[in-house]
Coordinates of C-alpha atoms in Angstrom, one line a residue:
Chain A
M1 CA 0.1 0.4 0.3
V2 CA 1.2 3.7 -0.7
M3 CA 0.9 5.7 1.9
Q4 CA 0.3 9.5 0.3
S5 CA 1.3 11.0 3.4
L6 CA 4.6 9.9 3.0
E7 CA 7.0 11.8 1.0
I8 CA 8.8 9.6 -1.8
R9 CA 12.5 9.4 -2.0
R10 CA 12.7 7.1 -5.0
S11 CA 10.5 5.7 -7.2
S12 CA 10.6 2.8 -9.9
A13 CA 10.7 3.6 -13.8
S14 CA 10.5 7.5 -12.6
V15 CA 12.9 10.6 -12.8
W16 CA 11.3 12.4 -10.1
G17 CA 11.3 11.4 -6.5
I18 CA 13.4 13.9 -4.5
P19 CA 12.1 14.8 -1.3
S20 CA 11.1 18.7 -0.9
G21 CA 12.8 18.6 2.3
I22 CA 9.6 20.4 4.0
R23 CA 9.1 17.7 6.5
T24 CA 12.3 15.7 8.3
L25 CA 11.8 12.1 7.9
P26 CA 14.5 10.3 9.8
T27 CA 15.3 6.8 8.1
V28 CA 13.6 4.0 10.2
S29 CA 14.9 0.7 10.4
K30 CA 14.0 -2.5 12.2
Y31 CA 16.6 -4.1 14.5
I32 CA 16.5 -8.0 14.8
D33 CA 18.8 -9.7 17.2
T34 CA 19.2 -13.4 16.3
S35 CA 20.9 -14.0 19.6
T36 CA 18.0 -13.7 21.5
C37 CA 15.5 -14.5 19.2
I38 CA 13.7 -17.9 20.9
G39 CA 12.0 -18.9 17.5
C40 CA 8.5 -18.5 19.4
K41 CA 6.9 -17.1 15.7
A42 CA 4.8 -14.6 17.6
C43 CA 6.3 -12.2 15.0
E44 CA 5.1 -14.5 12.0
V45 CA 1.7 -14.6 13.6
A46 CA 1.6 -11.1 14.4
C47 CA 2.4 -10.3 10.5
Q48 CA -0.2 -12.4 9.2
E49 CA -3.0 -10.9 11.4
W50 CA -2.1 -7.1 10.7
N51 CA -1.7 -7.5 7.1
D52 CA -4.8 -10.0 7.0
L53 CA -2.7 -12.7 5.4
R54 CA -4.3 -16.0 5.0
P55 CA -2.8 -19.1 6.5
V56 CA -1.0 -21.3 3.8
Q57 CA -0.5 -24.8 3.5
T58 CA 2.8 -25.8 4.3
T59 CA 5.5 -28.8 3.8
Q60 CA 7.2 -30.5 6.8
T61 CA 10.8 -30.4 6.0
G62 CA 11.9 -31.6 9.3
T63 CA 12.4 -28.5 11.1
Y64 CA 10.5 -26.1 13.2
Q65 CA 10.4 -23.8 10.2
T66 CA 6.9 -22.6 9.5
M67 CA 7.4 -22.6 5.5
P68 CA 10.3 -23.3 3.4
T69 CA 10.4 -20.0 2.1
L70 CA 8.7 -16.6 1.5
H71 CA 5.6 -16.8 -0.1
P72 CA 3.1 -14.0 -1.6
E73 CA 1.0 -14.5 1.7
F74 CA 3.7 -15.3 4.3
W75 CA 6.2 -12.1 4.3
N76 CA 8.0 -12.7 7.5
L77 CA 9.8 -16.3 8.1
I78 CA 12.0 -17.2 11.0
R79 CA 14.6 -19.7 9.1
F80 CA 15.8 -22.5 11.6
N81 CA 19.1 -23.7 11.1
E82 CA 21.1 -26.3 13.1
Q83 CA 25.1 -25.9 12.9
N84 CA 27.7 -27.9 14.8
Y85 CA 29.7 -25.2 17.1
D86 CA 31.8 -25.5 19.9
G87 CA 31.4 -29.0 20.5
G88 CA 27.5 -28.3 20.7
I89 CA 25.2 -27.0 18.4
A90 CA 24.3 -23.7 17.3
W91 CA 20.8 -23.1 17.0
I92 CA 20.3 -20.1 14.4
M93 CA 17.0 -18.6 14.1
R94 CA 17.0 -15.5 11.5
K95 CA 14.0 -13.6 10.7
D96 CA 13.6 -13.4 7.1
Q97 CA 11.8 -10.6 5.3
C98 CA 11.9 -7.5 3.1
M99 CA 15.6 -6.2 4.0
H100 CA 14.3 -2.3 2.9
C101 CA 17.3 -1.6 1.1
D102 CA 19.0 1.7 0.6
D103 CA 19.7 1.0 -3.0
P104 CA 16.7 -1.4 -3.9
G105 CA 17.2 -3.8 -6.6
C106 CA 13.5 -4.4 -7.1
L107 CA 13.0 -0.7 -7.6
A108 CA 15.8 -0.8 -9.8
A109 CA 14.5 -3.7 -12.2
C110 CA 10.9 -2.3 -11.8
P111 CA 9.5 -1.0 -15.3
A112 CA 6.1 0.3 -13.9
P113 CA 6.2 4.0 -12.7
G114 CA 5.5 4.2 -9.3
A115 CA 4.9 0.3 -8.6
I116 CA 7.8 0.1 -6.2
V117 CA 8.5 3.1 -4.1
Q118 CA 11.1 4.3 -1.5
Y119 CA 9.6 6.6 1.0
A120 CA 11.6 9.3 2.4
N121 CA 11.8 7.5 5.9
G122 CA 13.6 4.4 3.8
I123 CA 10.6 2.0 3.5
V124 CA 10.5 0.4 0.4
D125 CA 7.2 -0.7 -0.7
V126 CA 4.8 -2.2 -3.4
N127 CA 2.1 0.2 -4.8
Q128 CA -0.5 -2.5 -5.6
D129 CA -2.6 -0.3 -7.9
L130 CA 0.5 0.3 -10.2
C131 CA 2.2 -2.8 -10.1
I132 CA 1.8 -5.1 -13.2
G133 CA 2.8 -8.6 -12.1
C134 CA 5.7 -8.9 -14.1
G135 CA 8.0 -10.1 -11.7
Y136 CA 11.0 -8.1 -12.8
C137 CA 11.7 -7.1 -9.0
E138 CA 12.2 -10.8 -8.3
S139 CA 15.2 -10.9 -10.7
G140 CA 16.4 -7.6 -8.8
C141 CA 16.4 -8.5 -5.2
P142 CA 19.6 -9.9 -4.0
F143 CA 17.6 -11.3 -0.9
D144 CA 14.9 -13.1 -3.1
V145 CA 12.0 -11.3 -1.4
P146 CA 9.3 -10.4 -3.6
R147 CA 6.6 -13.0 -4.7
F148 CA 4.1 -12.9 -7.1
H149 CA 0.6 -13.3 -5.6
A150 CA -1.2 -15.3 -8.6
T151 CA -4.9 -14.2 -7.2
T152 CA -4.1 -10.5 -7.1
G153 CA -1.6 -10.8 -10.1
K154 CA 0.8 -8.4 -8.2
M155 CA 3.8 -8.6 -6.3
A156 CA 3.7 -9.0 -2.5
K157 CA 6.4 -8.4 0.5
C158 CA 6.8 -6.9 3.7
T159 CA 5.8 -3.2 3.9
L160 CA 7.8 -2.5 7.2
C161 CA 4.1 -2.2 8.2
V162 CA 4.1 1.4 6.8
D163 CA 0.8 1.8 7.5
R164 CA 1.4 1.2 11.1
T165 CA 4.6 3.2 11.5
T166 CA 3.8 6.4 9.5
V167 CA 1.1 7.0 12.6
G168 CA 4.0 6.3 15.0
L169 CA 3.2 2.5 15.7
E170 CA 5.9 0.0 15.7
P171 CA 5.5 -2.8 13.0
A172 CA 3.4 -5.5 14.2
C173 CA 6.3 -8.1 14.2
V174 CA 8.1 -5.9 16.6
K175 CA 5.1 -5.3 19.0
A176 CA 4.4 -8.7 19.3
C177 CA 7.9 -9.9 20.0
P178 CA 8.3 -11.3 23.7
T179 CA 12.3 -11.0 24.1
G180 CA 12.8 -7.6 22.7
C181 CA 15.0 -9.1 20.1
L182 CA 12.7 -7.3 17.5
Q183 CA 12.9 -3.3 17.9
F184 CA 11.9 -0.2 15.8
G185 CA 13.5 3.1 15.4
T186 CA 15.5 5.3 13.5
K187 CA 18.4 3.6 11.4
D188 CA 21.1 5.6 13.6
D189 CA 19.6 4.5 17.0
M190 CA 19.3 0.8 15.7
V191 CA 22.7 0.9 14.6
V192 CA 23.9 1.9 18.1
L193 CA 22.0 -0.7 19.5
G194 CA 23.1 -3.2 17.2
N195 CA 26.6 -2.1 17.7
Q196 CA 26.3 -2.4 21.6
R197 CA 24.9 -5.8 21.3
V198 CA 27.8 -6.9 19.3
A199 CA 30.1 -5.7 21.6
Q200 CA 28.6 -7.5 24.2
L201 CA 28.6 -11.1 22.4
Q202 CA 32.3 -10.6 21.7
S203 CA 32.6 -10.1 25.2
A204 CA 30.9 -13.1 26.0
G205 CA 32.9 -15.0 23.8
Y206 CA 31.3 -14.7 20.6
K207 CA 34.4 -13.4 18.5
N208 CA 33.1 -13.2 15.0
A209 CA 29.6 -11.7 16.2
A210 CA 28.8 -8.8 13.7
L211 CA 26.1 -6.5 12.8
Y212 CA 24.4 -7.3 9.3
N213 CA 24.2 -4.1 7.3
P214 CA 25.6 -4.7 4.1
A215 CA 27.0 -1.8 2.3
G216 CA 26.5 -3.1 -1.2
V217 CA 22.9 -2.1 -1.1
G218 CA 23.5 0.9 0.9
G219 CA 22.9 -0.4 4.0
T220 CA 19.4 -2.0 4.8
G221 CA 16.6 -0.8 6.8
V222 CA 16.6 -4.2 8.7
V223 CA 19.8 -4.3 10.6
T224 CA 20.5 -8.1 12.0
V225 CA 22.8 -8.9 14.8
L226 CA 24.3 -12.3 14.1
A227 CA 26.4 -14.2 16.9
H228 CA 28.2 -15.9 14.3
G229 CA 29.1 -13.2 11.6
N230 CA 31.8 -15.2 9.8
H231 CA 29.1 -17.8 8.9
L232 CA 26.8 -16.0 6.9
D233 CA 25.3 -19.1 5.1
W234 CA 23.9 -20.0 8.6
Y235 CA 21.6 -17.4 8.4
S236 CA 20.8 -17.5 4.5
L237 CA 22.2 -14.2 3.9
P238 CA 24.5 -13.0 1.1
A239 CA 28.0 -12.1 1.9
D240 CA 28.0 -9.2 -0.4
P241 CA 24.4 -8.3 -1.8
H242 CA 24.1 -5.3 -4.5
V243 CA 21.9 -4.4 -7.4
P244 CA 22.6 -7.5 -9.6
I245 CA 25.7 -6.0 -12.4
L246 CA 23.0 -7.6 -15.2
T247 CA 20.2 -5.2 -14.0
R248 CA 22.2 -2.4 -14.2
L249 CA 23.8 -3.4 -17.6
W250 CA 20.1 -4.0 -18.8
K251 CA 18.7 -0.8 -17.5
H252 CA 21.7 1.6 -17.7
V253 CA 23.3 0.4 -20.9
V254 CA 21.5 -1.9 -23.2
R255 CA 18.4 0.1 -23.2
P256 CA 19.3 4.0 -23.5
L257 CA 22.0 2.7 -26.6
G258 CA 19.0 0.9 -27.8
M259 CA 17.0 3.9 -27.9
V260 CA 19.6 5.8 -29.4
A261 CA 20.3 3.0 -32.1
I262 CA 16.5 2.7 -33.1
A263 CA 16.3 6.3 -33.2
G264 CA 19.5 6.5 -35.4
A265 CA 17.8 3.9 -37.6
V266 CA 15.1 6.0 -38.6
I267 CA 17.1 9.3 -38.9
G268 CA 19.6 7.4 -40.9
A269 CA 16.5 6.4 -43.2
F270 CA 15.6 9.7 -43.7
G271 CA 18.9 10.7 -44.4
H272 CA 19.2 7.9 -47.1
F273 CA 16.4 9.3 -48.3
T274 CA 17.2 12.9 -48.3
K275 CA 20.7 11.8 -50.2
F276 CA 19.7 9.0 -52.6
G277 CA 16.0 9.5 -53.2
R278 CA 13.8 6.8 -54.6
K279 CA 15.3 4.0 -56.8
E280 CA 13.1 4.7 -59.7
V281 CA 12.2 2.0 -62.5
P282 CA 14.0 3.8 -65.6
G283 CA 12.5 4.6 -68.6
S284 CA 8.8 4.5 -70.4
G285 CA 7.2 6.3 -67.7
D286 CA 6.8 3.1 -65.5
S287 CA 6.9 4.1 -62.3
G288 CA 7.0 0.3 -61.0
V289 CA 3.4 1.2 -59.3
Q290 CA 0.7 -0.6 -60.8
P291 CA -2.0 1.1 -62.6
P292 CA -5.8 1.5 -61.2
P293 CA -7.5 -1.4 -62.0
A294 CA -9.4 -0.9 -64.9
Chain B
M1 CA -6.0 -8.6 -77.2
S2 CA -9.3 -9.4 -76.5
A3 CA -11.5 -6.9 -74.5
T4 CA -11.4 -6.7 -70.8
P5 CA -13.4 -9.9 -69.1
T6 CA -16.2 -8.7 -67.1
V7 CA -18.3 -10.4 -64.5
G8 CA -22.1 -8.7 -65.1
H9 CA -21.1 -5.2 -65.7
R10 CA -18.2 -5.4 -63.4
P11 CA -14.5 -5.7 -64.9
V12 CA -12.3 -8.5 -63.7
D13 CA -8.8 -7.6 -62.8
L14 CA -7.1 -10.5 -64.1
A15 CA -3.7 -10.0 -62.3
V16 CA -5.5 -9.9 -58.9
V17 CA -7.2 -13.2 -59.6
A18 CA -4.0 -15.0 -60.7
A19 CA -2.5 -13.6 -57.3
R20 CA -5.1 -15.4 -55.3
D21 CA -3.0 -18.9 -55.9
R22 CA -0.5 -18.2 -58.1
E23 CA 3.2 -16.5 -58.1
N24 CA 5.7 -15.6 -60.8
V25 CA 3.2 -15.6 -63.5
I26 CA 2.6 -13.0 -66.2
V27 CA -0.5 -11.2 -66.3
G28 CA -0.3 -8.4 -68.9
N29 CA 2.2 -5.7 -67.6
E30 CA 2.4 -7.0 -64.5
I31 CA 4.3 -10.2 -62.5
V32 CA 2.6 -11.6 -59.6
R33 CA 5.3 -11.6 -56.9
H34 CA 3.3 -12.9 -53.7
R35 CA -0.2 -15.0 -53.8
R36 CA -2.3 -14.4 -51.5
A37 CA -1.3 -16.7 -48.9
S38 CA 2.1 -15.4 -48.9
R39 CA 0.7 -12.2 -48.4
L40 CA -1.6 -13.2 -45.5
I41 CA 1.1 -14.8 -43.6
H42 CA 3.1 -11.8 -44.0
W43 CA 0.7 -9.7 -42.3
S44 CA -0.4 -11.6 -39.9
V45 CA 3.4 -11.5 -38.9
S46 CA 3.1 -7.7 -39.4
L47 CA 0.0 -7.4 -37.2
T48 CA 1.1 -9.6 -34.4
F49 CA 4.8 -7.7 -34.4
F50 CA 3.1 -4.1 -33.8
V51 CA 0.9 -5.4 -31.2
C52 CA 3.8 -6.8 -29.3
L53 CA 5.8 -3.2 -30.3
F54 CA 3.3 -1.3 -28.7
S55 CA 2.3 -3.3 -25.7
G56 CA 6.1 -4.2 -25.1
M57 CA 7.6 -0.6 -25.6
P58 CA 5.7 0.8 -22.5
I59 CA 7.0 -1.8 -20.2
W60 CA 10.4 -1.5 -21.9
S61 CA 10.8 2.2 -21.0
P62 CA 8.1 4.8 -19.4
I63 CA 9.4 7.1 -22.2
F64 CA 6.7 5.0 -24.3
G65 CA 4.2 4.5 -21.8
W66 CA 1.5 6.3 -23.7
M67 CA 1.4 3.1 -26.4
A68 CA 0.0 1.4 -23.0
A69 CA -3.1 3.6 -23.7
F70 CA -3.7 1.2 -26.6
F71 CA -4.4 -1.7 -24.5
G72 CA -6.0 0.3 -21.4
G73 CA -3.2 0.7 -19.6
L74 CA 0.4 -0.8 -18.6
S75 CA -1.5 -3.5 -16.7
A76 CA -3.6 -4.8 -19.9
A77 CA -0.5 -4.4 -22.2
R78 CA 1.5 -6.6 -20.0
V79 CA -1.2 -9.2 -20.2
V80 CA -1.8 -8.7 -24.0
H81 CA 2.1 -8.9 -24.3
P82 CA 3.0 -12.4 -23.9
W83 CA -0.1 -13.9 -25.6
A84 CA 0.9 -11.5 -28.7
G85 CA 4.6 -12.9 -28.6
I86 CA 3.3 -16.4 -28.9
A87 CA 0.9 -15.7 -31.8
F88 CA 3.9 -13.7 -33.3
F89 CA 6.1 -16.6 -33.0
L90 CA 3.9 -19.1 -34.5
F91 CA 3.0 -17.1 -37.4
S92 CA 6.7 -16.1 -38.0
A93 CA 7.3 -19.7 -37.7
V94 CA 4.8 -20.8 -40.4
M95 CA 6.1 -17.7 -42.5
F96 CA 10.0 -19.4 -42.1
F97 CA 8.8 -22.5 -43.5
H98 CA 6.5 -20.9 -46.1
W99 CA 9.6 -19.1 -47.5
L100 CA 12.8 -21.2 -46.4
G101 CA 13.1 -23.1 -49.8
E102 CA 13.7 -19.6 -51.8
M103 CA 15.8 -18.0 -49.5
R104 CA 18.7 -20.6 -49.7
F105 CA 22.1 -18.4 -49.9
L106 CA 24.0 -18.4 -53.4
P107 CA 27.8 -18.3 -53.1
S108 CA 27.6 -14.7 -54.8
E109 CA 25.4 -13.6 -52.0
R110 CA 27.9 -14.3 -49.3
D111 CA 29.3 -10.6 -48.8
W112 CA 25.8 -9.2 -48.4
L113 CA 26.8 -8.8 -44.7
G114 CA 29.3 -6.4 -45.6
P115 CA 30.3 -4.3 -48.9
K116 CA 27.4 -5.6 -51.2
A117 CA 24.7 -4.3 -48.5
L118 CA 26.6 -0.5 -49.0
E119 CA 26.8 -0.7 -52.4
Y120 CA 22.9 -1.8 -52.8
M121 CA 22.0 1.0 -50.5
R122 CA 24.0 3.6 -52.7
Y123 CA 21.9 2.1 -55.4
E124 CA 25.4 1.1 -57.3
G125 CA 25.0 -2.6 -56.8
D126 CA 25.0 -5.0 -59.7
D127 CA 21.6 -6.5 -59.5
S128 CA 21.7 -8.6 -62.8
E129 CA 21.9 -11.9 -61.3
V130 CA 19.4 -11.2 -58.3
G131 CA 16.5 -13.7 -58.4
K132 CA 13.5 -13.4 -56.8
Y133 CA 14.9 -12.2 -53.5
N134 CA 18.2 -10.6 -53.2
G135 CA 21.0 -11.5 -50.7
G136 CA 19.8 -8.5 -48.4
Q137 CA 16.2 -9.9 -48.1
K138 CA 17.7 -13.4 -47.4
L139 CA 20.0 -12.2 -44.7
F140 CA 16.6 -10.4 -43.3
F141 CA 14.6 -13.2 -43.3
F142 CA 17.1 -15.3 -41.4
A143 CA 17.9 -12.6 -39.3
T144 CA 14.5 -12.1 -38.3
A145 CA 13.8 -15.9 -37.5
L146 CA 16.8 -15.8 -35.3
G147 CA 15.1 -12.8 -33.7
A148 CA 11.8 -14.2 -33.2
L149 CA 13.2 -17.0 -31.8
G150 CA 15.3 -15.2 -29.2
L151 CA 12.5 -13.2 -28.3
L152 CA 10.2 -16.3 -27.7
L153 CA 13.1 -18.4 -25.5
S154 CA 14.1 -15.3 -23.7
G155 CA 10.2 -14.1 -23.5
L156 CA 9.2 -17.7 -22.2
L157 CA 11.7 -17.4 -19.2
M158 CA 10.3 -13.8 -18.3
W159 CA 6.7 -15.4 -18.2
W160 CA 7.2 -17.2 -15.2
P161 CA 10.1 -15.7 -13.3
S162 CA 9.6 -17.2 -10.2
A163 CA 10.4 -20.7 -12.0
F164 CA 13.8 -19.7 -12.9
P165 CA 17.1 -18.4 -11.1
R166 CA 17.6 -15.0 -10.9
V167 CA 20.7 -14.9 -13.3
V168 CA 18.6 -16.5 -15.8
L169 CA 15.9 -14.0 -15.6
Q170 CA 18.6 -11.4 -15.9
L171 CA 20.1 -12.8 -18.9
S172 CA 16.7 -13.2 -20.6
Y173 CA 15.9 -9.6 -19.9
L174 CA 19.1 -8.7 -21.6
I175 CA 18.7 -11.2 -24.6
H176 CA 14.9 -9.8 -24.9
D177 CA 16.0 -6.4 -25.1
V178 CA 19.0 -7.0 -27.5
A179 CA 16.8 -9.0 -29.7
F180 CA 14.1 -6.5 -29.9
I181 CA 16.5 -3.6 -30.5
A182 CA 18.2 -5.4 -33.5
F183 CA 14.9 -6.6 -34.7
A184 CA 13.5 -3.0 -34.6
I185 CA 16.1 -1.8 -36.5
A186 CA 15.9 -4.3 -39.2
I187 CA 12.1 -3.6 -39.3
V188 CA 12.8 0.4 -39.6
F189 CA 15.0 -0.5 -43.0
H190 CA 12.6 -3.3 -44.0
I191 CA 9.6 -0.9 -44.2
Y192 CA 11.4 1.9 -45.5
L193 CA 13.0 0.1 -48.4
G194 CA 9.5 -1.5 -49.0
T195 CA 7.4 1.7 -49.4
A196 CA 9.5 5.1 -49.5
A197 CA 12.7 3.7 -51.2
E198 CA 11.5 1.5 -53.8
P199 CA 8.3 2.5 -55.4
G200 CA 6.3 -0.4 -56.5
T201 CA 7.6 -2.9 -53.9
F202 CA 4.6 -2.2 -51.6
G203 CA 2.1 -3.5 -54.0
A204 CA 3.8 -6.9 -54.2
M205 CA 2.3 -7.3 -50.4
T206 CA -0.8 -5.6 -51.1
R207 CA -2.2 -6.3 -54.6
G208 CA 0.7 -9.3 -54.7
T209 CA 2.0 -7.7 -58.0
V210 CA 4.5 -5.9 -59.5
T211 CA 5.4 -4.3 -62.7
R212 CA 7.8 -5.9 -65.4
G213 CA 9.9 -2.6 -65.0
W214 CA 10.0 -2.9 -61.5
A215 CA 11.3 -6.8 -61.9
R216 CA 13.5 -5.7 -64.7
L217 CA 15.2 -3.3 -62.1
H218 CA 15.5 -5.0 -58.9
H219 CA 15.4 -8.9 -59.8
P220 CA 16.2 -9.2 -63.3
K221 CA 17.2 -12.9 -63.0
W222 CA 13.8 -13.7 -61.3
Y223 CA 12.1 -11.7 -64.4
R224 CA 14.0 -13.6 -66.9
D225 CA 13.2 -16.8 -65.6
V226 CA 9.5 -15.8 -65.3
S227 CA 9.4 -14.2 -68.8
G228 CA 11.5 -16.4 -70.7
D229 CA 12.9 -13.0 -71.8
D230 CA 16.7 -13.1 -71.9
G231 CA 16.9 -9.4 -72.6
S232 CA 18.2 -9.9 -76.1
R233 CA 15.0 -8.4 -77.6
R234 CA 15.0 -5.3 -75.4
G235 CA 16.5 -2.2 -77.6

């Protein structure tokens, strides 16, 4: 849903989208601490309830994980993973959802003007009115988040509860979290909180603890504390996410060059006509054009 | 020469009648170049191409967003485009096999990729051995066939984005774009040569016929084959 009351920082397939600066909207962020997540899935339920998403039939894969992957009607998934660690087991629970990138690949790939917007506060949202359901955003997202909803024919993903956050409420998942491992606030505050927690984890023996806020996409609107920051694969997180180079090549090189080339062909044809004119049939007044029927 | 044949009081246009189902025959001062079936196939490809063009370009870039109005908006264009693409490919496939037999390259046509095409565009080429289709037309025929195949295969991947890895999709968008750009450039020259640049050519695809003079100028060998006139009597 698009909140008209929020200014737009960036808009798909558009050249406009610079905030006026009349209102000061700090970039917001969600904070996820995987080390204090207990896997209760209250956030999953809260997300389904607030966004009126229906229960989706799942498949049992031998873990506690609700769904194998994100789904057009399931935007918030705790990914469960078990890894051998320090003579025991590290039980990983990572909240998978839209990362609300500062440089969103979905928005870069989207061909429909205004169908994907980034508000002035950094939230990346799909405008259901303008989405044409082409799925280009799926190819642009480095986190494999957007999903095509076959019933609506549109793309669906986490909105960072833009309808709640706009009016000063925290996202539904944060509201429901019983351990405080989910927090919501300005990006600056959440990064400070994350760094504090990382330092705490490191002093507690988790030497590789890290805050996941990848620079390749300009940082994310969802910062994640990882106890095992050297094992991003345990969390199904990409090491260096960025807008795909092929997407950039397609949109910023091939497309403009193609337009110039096609326009050049049209201009070339006109130029040819000016210089060489028609290739007339010579002699005897035969224009090559058939006479009108008798 | 007998009087113009009539049905009732209406004169019969013998060339048009012949062009229903015969090609390469002379009727009066005209030669049938494309029979009705050939023309129908060509215009089916053409029509579906333009539906694809106008439904695809607004998705390609918002600069062409106004084209989506022909279909009732971008969402509708997005629904029309893949189906029009399927129709375009099917007609293109029919056209490919319809004309394949006449499009074999002769050894003398090899250099149409290079200097020959430029000579032709300067109207300086030696066309004396050009049959029904010149090397450029054959090149265009195979290039568009390849383009249609590329557009189909990349388009099918794009139709089901959830079913393929991201990098495959990214590549298919690129291939779809490049194939379209090449196709569009080729079509610009195809239309230009078939209308403004070479008078008398367009009639081959509408009425089905060309004049003897046109055939002698553009496709002399074809003219000799069809007329049995080796040019020795011409003065």
